DNA sequence: AGAGTTCGGTACGCAAGCGTACTTTCAAAC
DNA sequence: GTTTGAAAGTACGCTTGCGTACCGAACTCT
């Protein structure tokens, strides 16, 4: 609706849904302590057991949060885009990262150190309230993923993944079958079959790591309920952007 | 180690790890606003979309947190015992429950209403810090479960489940194959096979809904890494009880 | 004591996805 | 222009778990 050309000068931190939801005063104070960085495709922001240093507010692009198991396979447990923040655990007072965070689509990200974040959130306050609510939504996303990974077919989960990426990265984004298989926790060859079906159905198109979403409505049909469920929960908890 | 006979008079709220971790002053103030209830096996504390009313600190017993899908099947996403608190989302400011909470082993539970909880946690403070750290551990548990449900065999997950129950409910607890299958997100008949193997191996014994753990070390062998991983994370985040 | 219900064991054909491996196709590097 | 490597397609036998179904044993209620 309304254009936000007005804040183009200060680099539009408000493209991040959380920063946007703040009152102008709080936002200004928070923005003053943010640092803007470019994160290229596949860059790792942090790994399990790393000392937690920053929280990350994406202005564009996508960060995947991945649980890594002993045998070094892993599964995406959540993804974070403009709507959210990565490294929730730092906000919650943990000193170490539990998961791995990887850039899934080239991103502009505003980051804040733990020390500065504490300055803004100790004694409660607006930012604190907001991040607590985001944490609640993040927990919802995780809970849904537990059920999804157990109950839903790869075809459905694959469609869901495409929708989540499209929401955050647009109609086109980089992803190879190999990488996607690591996100979904299945073999590369299994992804090839599932993605092949979606392509045959005309819902997506891909070549050599370039994915294009063609038919969003079709994907929503093909996806499990989890996409809608999580989406609605976010819309309720982090209101109107 | 130390007996806590000293507070037997006030009903030993300190059996809950979170309450115990508080300073004596804060604890006294918190306890004053707690209400003690008995929760029988299989009682539902709350369902998805219910208005969130209470947080629950178990003094004994186990509460299972279950994600329910549209087709009304569900999967346990986490469990809460003496070490924790159920309904984290209320603390985080959400007004509705996302998951279902069911009593898995008869429990004594101290509950606190959302309004009173806010009184104790607004403007930060000791309880707030502690619950934030617990939230972090809870998120770790969820993340691990996402990976576990995707990557590990039923046999491993079944052993893990027994260990988690034993930690919280002791060597003996009620559980039918039917109910267990709902927790693990598989068929009842599949559970019968997996549990049968564990019994044949002498690790557990069961009849008609009464489960007994016989060989803890053996179960740890049979379980996936997830048990140990989650356990260690809790011990680090909610220190020494 | 008898009837009904719950719990657990078992079976059989089927589908999804795994492990492994071979092949083709395309793009970038030299 | 050729070489090299990455991406994607395909195949085959195998394992896990599903859907459905039937059965006996044990407990409960009357």
Coordinates of C-alpha atoms (C1' of nucleotides) in Angstrom, one line a residue:
Chain A
X1 CA 0.0 0.0 0.0
X2 CA 1.9 3.0 1.3
X3 CA 5.4 3.3 -0.2
X4 CA 8.2 3.7 2.2
X5 CA 10.3 5.8 0.0
X6 CA 10.6 8.3 2.9
X7 CA 13.2 6.3 4.8
X8 CA 15.2 5.3 1.8
X9 CA 17.8 7.7 3.1
X10 CA 18.5 5.7 6.3
X11 CA 18.7 2.5 4.3
X12 CA 15.2 1.2 5.1
X13 CA 15.9 -1.0 8.2
X14 CA 12.1 -1.2 8.3
X15 CA 12.2 -3.8 5.6
X16 CA 12.7 -6.1 8.6
X17 CA 9.3 -6.9 10.1
X18 CA 10.5 -6.7 13.7
X19 CA 12.2 -3.4 13.3
X20 CA 9.2 -2.1 11.5
X21 CA 6.9 -3.1 14.3
X22 CA 8.7 -0.9 16.8
X23 CA 7.6 2.6 17.7
X24 CA 9.6 5.3 15.9
X25 CA 11.5 6.3 19.0
X26 CA 12.5 2.8 20.0
X27 CA 13.3 2.0 16.4
X28 CA 15.7 4.9 16.1
X29 CA 17.5 3.9 19.2
X30 CA 17.8 0.3 18.1
X31 CA 18.9 1.2 14.6
X32 CA 21.7 3.3 16.0
X33 CA 23.3 0.2 17.4
X34 CA 22.8 -2.0 14.3
X35 CA 25.5 -2.8 11.8
X36 CA 24.6 -3.6 8.2
X37 CA 26.3 -6.5 6.5
X38 CA 26.0 -8.4 3.2
X39 CA 25.8 -12.1 3.6
X40 CA 26.5 -14.1 0.4
X41 CA 24.8 -17.4 -0.5
X42 CA 25.9 -20.3 1.6
X43 CA 27.9 -18.3 4.1
X44 CA 27.7 -19.7 7.6
X45 CA 26.7 -17.1 10.3
X46 CA 27.4 -19.4 13.3
X47 CA 27.8 -23.1 14.1
X48 CA 26.8 -25.2 17.1
X49 CA 28.8 -24.5 20.2
X50 CA 30.1 -21.3 18.8
X51 CA 30.1 -18.5 21.3
X52 CA 27.0 -16.5 20.5
X53 CA 28.0 -13.0 19.3
X54 CA 25.2 -11.4 17.3
X55 CA 21.6 -11.5 16.6
X56 CA 20.7 -11.0 12.9
X57 CA 17.7 -9.1 11.4
X58 CA 17.5 -9.9 7.7
X59 CA 16.3 -7.0 5.5
X60 CA 16.3 -9.3 2.5
X61 CA 17.3 -12.9 1.8
X62 CA 16.9 -16.0 3.9
X63 CA 18.8 -17.6 6.8
X64 CA 18.3 -21.3 7.4
X65 CA 18.6 -22.7 10.9
X66 CA 19.9 -26.2 10.9
X67 CA 20.2 -28.9 13.6
X68 CA 23.3 -30.9 13.1
X69 CA 23.6 -34.4 14.5
X70 CA 26.7 -36.3 15.6
X71 CA 27.2 -38.0 12.3
X72 CA 27.3 -34.5 10.7
X73 CA 24.1 -34.9 8.8
X74 CA 21.6 -32.2 9.5
X75 CA 18.1 -30.9 8.9
X76 CA 16.6 -27.4 8.6
X77 CA 14.5 -26.7 11.7
X78 CA 13.4 -23.2 10.7
X79 CA 14.1 -20.4 8.4
X80 CA 14.4 -16.7 9.0
X81 CA 13.7 -13.9 6.6
X82 CA 12.5 -10.3 6.7
X83 CA 9.9 -11.2 9.2
X84 CA 12.3 -12.3 11.9
X85 CA 15.6 -12.6 13.7
X86 CA 18.3 -15.2 13.8
X87 CA 20.0 -16.4 16.9
X88 CA 17.1 -16.1 19.3
X89 CA 19.1 -18.1 21.8
X90 CA 21.4 -15.2 22.4
X91 CA 18.5 -13.0 23.2
X92 CA 17.3 -15.6 25.7
X93 CA 20.6 -15.6 27.5
X94 CA 22.4 -18.6 26.1
X95 CA 26.1 -18.1 25.6
X96 CA 26.5 -20.8 22.9
X97 CA 24.7 -21.5 19.6
X98 CA 22.8 -24.8 19.4
X99 CA 22.2 -24.9 15.7
X100 CA 24.0 -23.8 12.5
X101 CA 22.8 -20.7 10.6
X102 CA 23.4 -20.7 6.8
X103 CA 22.6 -18.1 4.2
X104 CA 20.0 -19.6 1.8
X105 CA 19.6 -16.6 -0.4
X106 CA 22.0 -13.6 -0.6
X107 CA 21.0 -11.3 2.2
X108 CA 21.3 -7.8 3.6
X109 CA 21.3 -8.3 7.3
X110 CA 21.4 -5.9 10.3
X111 CA 23.2 -7.4 13.2
X112 CA 23.6 -6.4 16.8
X113 CA 26.1 -7.7 19.4
X114 CA 24.9 -9.5 22.5
X115 CA 26.1 -6.7 24.7
X116 CA 24.2 -4.0 22.9
X117 CA 21.1 -6.2 22.7
X118 CA 21.2 -6.6 26.4
X119 CA 21.4 -2.9 26.8
X120 CA 18.2 -2.6 24.8
X121 CA 16.3 -5.4 26.4
X122 CA 17.2 -5.5 30.1
X123 CA 14.4 -4.4 32.3
X124 CA 11.8 -5.4 29.7
X125 CA 10.6 -2.7 27.4
X126 CA 9.3 -2.5 23.9
X127 CA 12.0 -4.4 22.0
X128 CA 12.0 -7.1 24.7
X129 CA 8.2 -7.6 24.4
X130 CA 8.5 -7.8 20.6
X131 CA 11.3 -10.3 20.6
X132 CA 9.5 -12.5 23.2
X133 CA 6.5 -12.6 20.9
X134 CA 8.8 -13.5 18.0
X135 CA 10.3 -16.2 20.1
X136 CA 6.9 -17.6 20.6
X137 CA 6.3 -17.7 16.9
X138 CA 9.7 -19.3 16.4
X139 CA 8.7 -22.0 18.8
X140 CA 5.5 -22.5 16.9
X141 CA 7.5 -22.9 13.7
X142 CA 9.8 -25.5 15.4
X143 CA 6.8 -27.5 16.9
X144 CA 5.1 -27.6 13.5
X145 CA 8.3 -28.9 11.9
X146 CA 8.6 -31.7 14.4
X147 CA 5.2 -32.9 13.4
X148 CA 5.8 -32.2 9.7
X149 CA 9.0 -34.2 9.5
X150 CA 7.3 -37.2 11.1
X151 CA 3.9 -37.1 9.4
X152 CA 4.1 -35.6 5.9
X153 CA 5.5 -36.9 2.7
X154 CA 8.5 -35.5 1.0
X155 CA 6.4 -34.1 -1.9
X156 CA 4.4 -32.1 0.5
X157 CA 7.4 -30.9 2.5
X158 CA 9.2 -30.0 -0.7
X159 CA 6.3 -27.8 -1.8
X160 CA 6.2 -26.2 1.6
X161 CA 9.8 -25.3 1.4
X162 CA 9.4 -23.6 -2.0
X163 CA 6.6 -21.5 -0.6
X164 CA 8.6 -20.4 2.4
X165 CA 11.5 -19.5 0.2
X166 CA 9.3 -17.6 -2.2
X167 CA 7.8 -15.5 0.6
X168 CA 11.2 -14.4 1.6
X169 CA 13.4 -14.4 -1.5
X170 CA 10.9 -13.9 -4.3
X171 CA 10.1 -16.0 -7.3
X172 CA 13.7 -16.9 -8.1
X173 CA 16.4 -18.2 -5.8
X174 CA 19.5 -20.4 -5.8
X175 CA 19.2 -23.9 -4.6
X176 CA 20.7 -27.2 -5.8
X177 CA 19.1 -30.6 -5.3
X178 CA 22.1 -31.5 -3.2
X179 CA 21.7 -28.6 -0.9
X180 CA 17.9 -29.0 -0.7
X181 CA 18.3 -32.6 0.3
X182 CA 20.4 -31.5 3.2
X183 CA 17.6 -29.1 4.3
X184 CA 14.9 -31.7 4.0
X185 CA 17.0 -34.5 5.5
X186 CA 16.7 -36.9 2.6
X187 CA 19.0 -38.2 -0.2
X188 CA 19.8 -36.0 -3.2
X189 CA 18.3 -38.6 -5.6
X190 CA 15.0 -38.5 -3.6
X191 CA 14.9 -34.8 -4.0
X192 CA 15.5 -35.1 -7.7
X193 CA 12.4 -37.3 -8.0
X194 CA 10.2 -35.1 -5.8
X195 CA 11.3 -31.8 -7.5
X196 CA 10.9 -33.5 -10.9
X197 CA 7.3 -34.1 -10.1
X198 CA 6.7 -30.5 -9.1
X199 CA 8.4 -29.4 -12.3
X200 CA 6.4 -31.8 -14.4
X201 CA 3.2 -30.4 -12.8
X202 CA 4.3 -26.9 -13.9
X203 CA 4.6 -25.5 -10.4
X204 CA 8.4 -24.8 -10.5
X205 CA 11.2 -24.7 -13.0
X206 CA 14.9 -25.2 -12.3
X207 CA 18.2 -25.7 -13.9
X208 CA 21.6 -26.2 -12.4
X209 CA 20.9 -24.5 -9.1
X210 CA 18.5 -21.8 -10.2
X211 CA 14.9 -22.3 -8.9
X212 CA 11.9 -20.5 -10.2
X213 CA 8.4 -20.6 -8.7
X214 CA 5.8 -20.7 -11.5
X215 CA 2.5 -21.5 -9.8
X216 CA 2.1 -20.4 -6.3
X217 CA -1.5 -21.5 -5.9
X218 CA -0.5 -24.9 -7.2
X219 CA 2.3 -25.2 -4.6
X220 CA -0.1 -24.3 -1.9
X221 CA -2.3 -27.2 -3.1
X222 CA 0.6 -29.5 -3.1
X223 CA 2.0 -28.5 0.2
X224 CA 1.0 -29.8 3.6
X225 CA -1.1 -27.7 6.0
X226 CA 2.1 -26.7 7.8
X227 CA 2.8 -23.8 5.5
X228 CA -0.5 -22.2 6.1
X229 CA -0.5 -22.9 9.8
X230 CA 2.9 -21.3 10.4
X231 CA 2.1 -18.4 8.2
X232 CA -1.1 -17.6 10.1
X233 CA 0.6 -17.9 13.4
X234 CA 3.2 -15.3 12.4
X235 CA 0.6 -13.0 11.1
X236 CA -1.2 -13.1 14.4
X237 CA 1.8 -12.7 16.6
X238 CA 3.8 -10.1 14.7
X239 CA 0.9 -7.9 13.5
X240 CA 0.4 -6.0 10.3
X241 CA 3.6 -4.9 8.6
Chain B
X1 CA 23.0 -35.2 48.0
X2 CA 21.6 -32.8 50.6
X3 CA 18.2 -33.7 51.8
X4 CA 15.6 -31.0 51.6
X5 CA 13.7 -32.1 54.6
X6 CA 13.9 -28.5 55.8
X7 CA 11.1 -27.2 53.5
X8 CA 8.9 -30.2 53.8
X9 CA 6.5 -28.0 55.7
X10 CA 5.9 -25.7 52.8
X11 CA 5.4 -28.7 50.5
X12 CA 8.7 -28.7 48.8
X13 CA 8.1 -26.5 45.8
X14 CA 11.9 -26.8 45.3
X15 CA 11.4 -30.2 43.8
X16 CA 10.9 -28.2 40.6
X17 CA 14.3 -27.4 39.2
X18 CA 13.3 -23.9 38.1
X19 CA 11.8 -22.9 41.4
X20 CA 14.8 -24.4 43.2
X21 CA 17.2 -22.3 41.1
X22 CA 15.8 -19.1 42.4
X23 CA 17.3 -17.1 45.3
X24 CA 15.4 -17.7 48.6
X25 CA 13.8 -14.3 48.5
X26 CA 12.6 -14.5 44.9
X27 CA 11.4 -18.1 45.4
X28 CA 9.4 -17.1 48.5
X29 CA 7.7 -14.4 46.5
X30 CA 7.0 -16.7 43.6
X31 CA 5.7 -19.5 45.7
X32 CA 3.3 -17.2 47.4
X33 CA 1.5 -16.9 44.0
X34 CA 1.5 -20.6 43.1
X35 CA -1.4 -22.9 43.3
X36 CA -0.8 -26.6 43.8
X37 CA -2.9 -29.1 41.9
X38 CA -2.9 -32.8 41.2
X39 CA -3.0 -33.8 37.6
X40 CA -4.1 -37.4 36.9
X41 CA -2.8 -39.5 34.1
X42 CA -4.0 -38.4 30.6
X43 CA -5.6 -35.2 31.8
X44 CA -5.3 -32.5 29.2
X45 CA -4.0 -29.2 30.6
X46 CA -4.6 -27.2 27.5
X47 CA -5.4 -27.6 23.8
X48 CA -4.3 -25.7 20.7
X49 CA -6.1 -22.3 20.3
X50 CA -7.2 -22.4 23.9
X51 CA -6.8 -19.1 25.7
X52 CA -3.5 -19.4 27.6
X53 CA -4.3 -19.2 31.3
X54 CA -1.5 -20.8 33.4
X55 CA 2.1 -21.8 33.4
X56 CA 2.8 -25.1 35.1
X57 CA 5.8 -26.1 37.2
X58 CA 5.7 -29.9 37.7
X59 CA 7.0 -31.1 41.1
X60 CA 6.7 -34.6 40.0
X61 CA 5.2 -36.5 37.0
X62 CA 5.5 -35.6 33.3
X63 CA 3.6 -33.4 30.9
X64 CA 3.8 -34.1 27.2
X65 CA 3.7 -31.3 24.7
X66 CA 2.0 -32.4 21.5
X67 CA 1.7 -30.8 18.1
X68 CA -1.6 -31.6 16.6
X69 CA -2.2 -31.6 12.8
X70 CA -5.4 -30.9 10.8
X71 CA -6.2 -34.6 10.4
X72 CA -6.0 -34.7 14.3
X73 CA -3.0 -37.0 14.4
X74 CA -0.2 -35.6 16.5
X75 CA 3.3 -36.0 17.7
X76 CA 5.0 -35.3 21.0
X77 CA 7.4 -32.3 20.4
X78 CA 8.8 -32.1 23.9
X79 CA 8.2 -33.3 27.4
X80 CA 8.3 -31.4 30.7
X81 CA 9.1 -32.7 34.1
X82 CA 10.5 -31.5 37.4
X83 CA 13.3 -29.7 35.5
X84 CA 11.0 -27.3 33.7
X85 CA 7.8 -25.4 33.0
X86 CA 4.8 -26.1 30.6
X87 CA 3.2 -23.3 28.5
X88 CA 6.3 -21.3 27.8
X89 CA 4.3 -19.4 25.2
X90 CA 2.2 -17.7 27.8
X91 CA 5.4 -16.4 29.4
X92 CA 6.5 -15.2 26.0
X93 CA 3.3 -13.1 25.6
X94 CA 1.2 -15.3 23.4
X95 CA -2.5 -15.3 24.2
X96 CA -3.3 -18.7 22.7
X97 CA -1.8 -22.2 23.1
X98 CA -0.2 -23.7 20.0
X99 CA 0.1 -27.2 21.2
X100 CA -1.7 -29.7 23.4
X101 CA -0.4 -30.5 26.9
X102 CA -1.2 -33.9 28.3
X103 CA -0.3 -35.6 31.6
X104 CA 1.9 -38.6 30.8
X105 CA 2.6 -39.6 34.4
X106 CA 0.4 -38.6 37.4
X107 CA 1.8 -35.2 38.5
X108 CA 1.9 -32.7 41.3
X109 CA 2.0 -29.4 39.6
X110 CA 2.3 -25.8 40.8
X111 CA 0.6 -23.4 38.5
X112 CA 0.5 -19.6 38.1
X113 CA -1.9 -17.5 36.2
X114 CA -0.7 -15.3 33.3
X115 CA -1.5 -12.1 35.2
X116 CA 0.5 -13.1 38.3
X117 CA 3.3 -14.3 36.1
X118 CA 3.5 -11.0 34.4
X119 CA 3.6 -9.3 37.8
X120 CA 6.7 -11.4 38.6
X121 CA 8.4 -11.0 35.2
X122 CA 7.8 -7.5 33.9
X123 CA 10.8 -5.3 34.0
X124 CA 13.1 -8.3 33.8
X125 CA 14.4 -9.7 37.1
X126 CA 15.6 -13.0 38.4
X127 CA 12.6 -15.1 37.4
X128 CA 12.5 -13.6 34.0
X129 CA 16.2 -14.4 33.4
X130 CA 15.7 -17.9 34.5
X131 CA 12.6 -18.5 32.4
X132 CA 14.4 -17.0 29.4
X133 CA 17.2 -19.5 29.8
X134 CA 14.7 -22.3 30.2
X135 CA 13.0 -21.1 27.0
X136 CA 16.4 -21.5 25.3
X137 CA 16.7 -25.0 26.5
X138 CA 13.2 -25.8 25.4
X139 CA 14.0 -24.5 21.9
X140 CA 17.0 -26.8 21.9
X141 CA 14.8 -29.7 22.8
X142 CA 12.5 -28.9 19.9
X143 CA 15.3 -28.4 17.4
X144 CA 16.8 -31.7 18.3
X145 CA 13.4 -33.4 17.9
X146 CA 13.0 -32.0 14.4
X147 CA 16.2 -33.7 13.4
X148 CA 15.5 -36.8 15.4
X149 CA 12.1 -37.4 13.8
X150 CA 13.7 -37.1 10.4
X151 CA 16.9 -39.0 10.8
X152 CA 16.6 -41.6 13.5
X153 CA 14.9 -45.0 13.5
X154 CA 11.9 -45.9 15.6
X155 CA 14.0 -48.2 17.8
X156 CA 16.3 -45.4 18.7
X157 CA 13.5 -43.0 19.3
X158 CA 11.6 -45.5 21.4
X159 CA 14.6 -46.0 23.7
X160 CA 15.1 -42.3 23.9
X161 CA 11.5 -41.8 25.0
X162 CA 11.9 -44.4 27.8
X163 CA 15.0 -42.7 29.1
X164 CA 13.3 -39.3 29.2
X165 CA 10.4 -40.8 31.1
X166 CA 12.6 -42.6 33.5
X167 CA 14.4 -39.3 34.3
X168 CA 11.2 -37.7 35.3
X169 CA 8.8 -40.5 36.4
X170 CA 11.2 -43.1 37.8
X171 CA 11.6 -46.7 36.8
X172 CA 7.9 -47.4 36.5
X173 CA 5.3 -45.5 34.7
X174 CA 2.0 -46.0 32.8
X175 CA 2.0 -46.1 29.0
X176 CA 0.2 -48.3 26.5
X177 CA 1.5 -49.1 23.0
X178 CA -1.5 -47.2 21.6
X179 CA -0.7 -44.0 23.5
X180 CA 3.0 -44.4 22.9
X181 CA 2.4 -44.7 19.1
X182 CA 0.6 -41.3 19.3
X183 CA 3.6 -39.7 21.0
X184 CA 6.1 -41.1 18.5
X185 CA 3.9 -40.5 15.5
X186 CA 3.8 -44.1 14.2
X187 CA 1.2 -47.0 14.2
X188 CA 0.4 -48.9 17.3
X189 CA 1.5 -52.1 15.6
X190 CA 4.9 -50.6 14.8
X191 CA 5.4 -49.7 18.4
X192 CA 4.5 -53.2 19.5
X193 CA 7.4 -54.5 17.3
X194 CA 9.9 -51.9 18.5
X195 CA 9.0 -52.2 22.2
X196 CA 9.0 -56.0 21.8
X197 CA 12.6 -55.8 20.7
X198 CA 13.6 -53.7 23.7
X199 CA 11.8 -56.1 26.0
X200 CA 13.5 -59.1 24.3
X201 CA 16.8 -57.4 24.9
X202 CA 15.9 -57.2 28.6
X203 CA 16.0 -53.4 28.6
X204 CA 12.3 -52.9 29.6
X205 CA 9.3 -54.9 30.7
X206 CA 5.7 -54.1 30.2
X207 CA 2.2 -55.5 30.6
X208 CA -1.1 -53.9 29.9
X209 CA 0.0 -50.3 30.2
X210 CA 2.6 -50.7 32.9
X211 CA 6.1 -50.0 31.8
X212 CA 9.2 -50.8 33.8
X213 CA 12.8 -49.8 32.9
X214 CA 15.2 -52.6 33.7
X215 CA 18.5 -51.6 32.1
X216 CA 19.2 -47.9 31.9
X217 CA 22.7 -48.3 30.5
X218 CA 21.3 -50.7 27.8
X219 CA 18.7 -48.1 26.8
X220 CA 21.4 -45.4 26.5
X221 CA 23.2 -47.7 24.1
X222 CA 20.0 -48.3 22.1
X223 CA 19.0 -44.7 22.0
X224 CA 20.1 -42.1 19.5
X225 CA 22.5 -39.4 20.5
X226 CA 19.5 -37.0 21.0
X227 CA 18.9 -38.1 24.6
X228 CA 22.4 -37.2 25.7
X229 CA 22.5 -34.1 23.6
X230 CA 19.4 -32.6 25.1
X231 CA 20.3 -33.8 28.6
X232 CA 23.6 -32.1 28.5
X233 CA 22.1 -28.9 27.2
X234 CA 19.7 -28.7 30.1
X235 CA 22.4 -29.3 32.6
X236 CA 24.4 -26.5 31.2
X237 CA 21.6 -24.0 30.9
X238 CA 19.8 -24.7 34.2
X239 CA 22.7 -25.3 36.4
X240 CA 23.2 -27.7 39.4
X241 CA 20.0 -28.6 41.1
Chain C
dA1 C1' -19.5 -66.2 36.6
dG2 C1' -20.2 -63.9 32.3
dA3 C1' -19.9 -60.1 29.0
dG4 C1' -17.5 -56.5 27.3
dT5 C1' -13.5 -53.8 26.6
dT6 C1' -8.7 -52.8 26.4
dC7 C1' -4.1 -54.3 25.4
dG8 C1' -0.7 -56.5 22.9
dG9 C1' 1.0 -59.9 19.2
dT10 C1' 1.1 -61.1 14.5
dA11 C1' 0.4 -61.1 9.4
dC12 C1' 0.5 -59.5 4.5
dG13 C1' 0.7 -56.7 0.7
dC14 C1' 2.2 -52.1 -0.3
dA15 C1' 4.6 -47.5 -0.6
dA16 C1' 8.2 -44.3 0.5
dG17 C1' 12.6 -43.6 0.8
dC18 C1' 17.6 -45.5 1.4
dG19 C1' 22.4 -46.8 -0.3
dT20 C1' 24.9 -47.2 -4.1
dA21 C1' 26.2 -46.3 -8.4
dC22 C1' 26.3 -45.1 -13.3
dT23 C1' 25.2 -41.6 -16.8
dT24 C1' 24.1 -37.3 -19.2
dT25 C1' 24.2 -32.4 -19.5
dC26 C1' 25.7 -28.1 -18.8
dA27 C1' 28.8 -24.2 -17.4
dA28 C1' 32.9 -22.4 -16.2
dA29 C1' 38.0 -22.5 -16.4
dC30 C1' 42.0 -23.1 -18.8
Chain D
dG1 C1' 38.0 -25.4 -28.1
dT2 C1' 38.8 -28.6 -24.8
dT3 C1' 38.9 -30.1 -20.2
dT4 C1' 37.0 -30.4 -15.7
dG5 C1' 33.7 -30.4 -12.3
dA6 C1' 29.1 -29.7 -10.7
dA7 C1' 24.2 -30.6 -11.3
dA8 C1' 20.6 -33.5 -12.3
dG9 C1' 18.3 -38.0 -14.1
dT10 C1' 17.9 -42.9 -13.5
dA11 C1' 18.2 -47.6 -11.8
dC12 C1' 17.9 -51.6 -8.6
dG13 C1' 17.6 -54.2 -4.6
dC14 C1' 16.6 -53.4 0.2
dT15 C1' 14.7 -51.7 4.6
dT16 C1' 11.4 -49.4 7.3
dG17 C1' 7.1 -48.4 8.4
dC18 C1' 2.0 -48.1 6.7
dG19 C1' -2.9 -49.8 6.3
dT20 C1' -5.7 -53.1 7.5
dA21 C1' -7.0 -56.8 9.9
dC22 C1' -7.6 -60.7 12.9
dC23 C1' -6.7 -63.0 17.3
dG24 C1' -5.9 -64.2 22.1
dA25 C1' -5.1 -62.7 26.8
dA26 C1' -6.1 -60.0 30.6
dC27 C1' -8.6 -56.8 33.2
dT28 C1' -13.3 -54.6 34.5
dC29 C1' -17.8 -54.2 35.3
dT30 C1' -22.1 -56.1 36.5

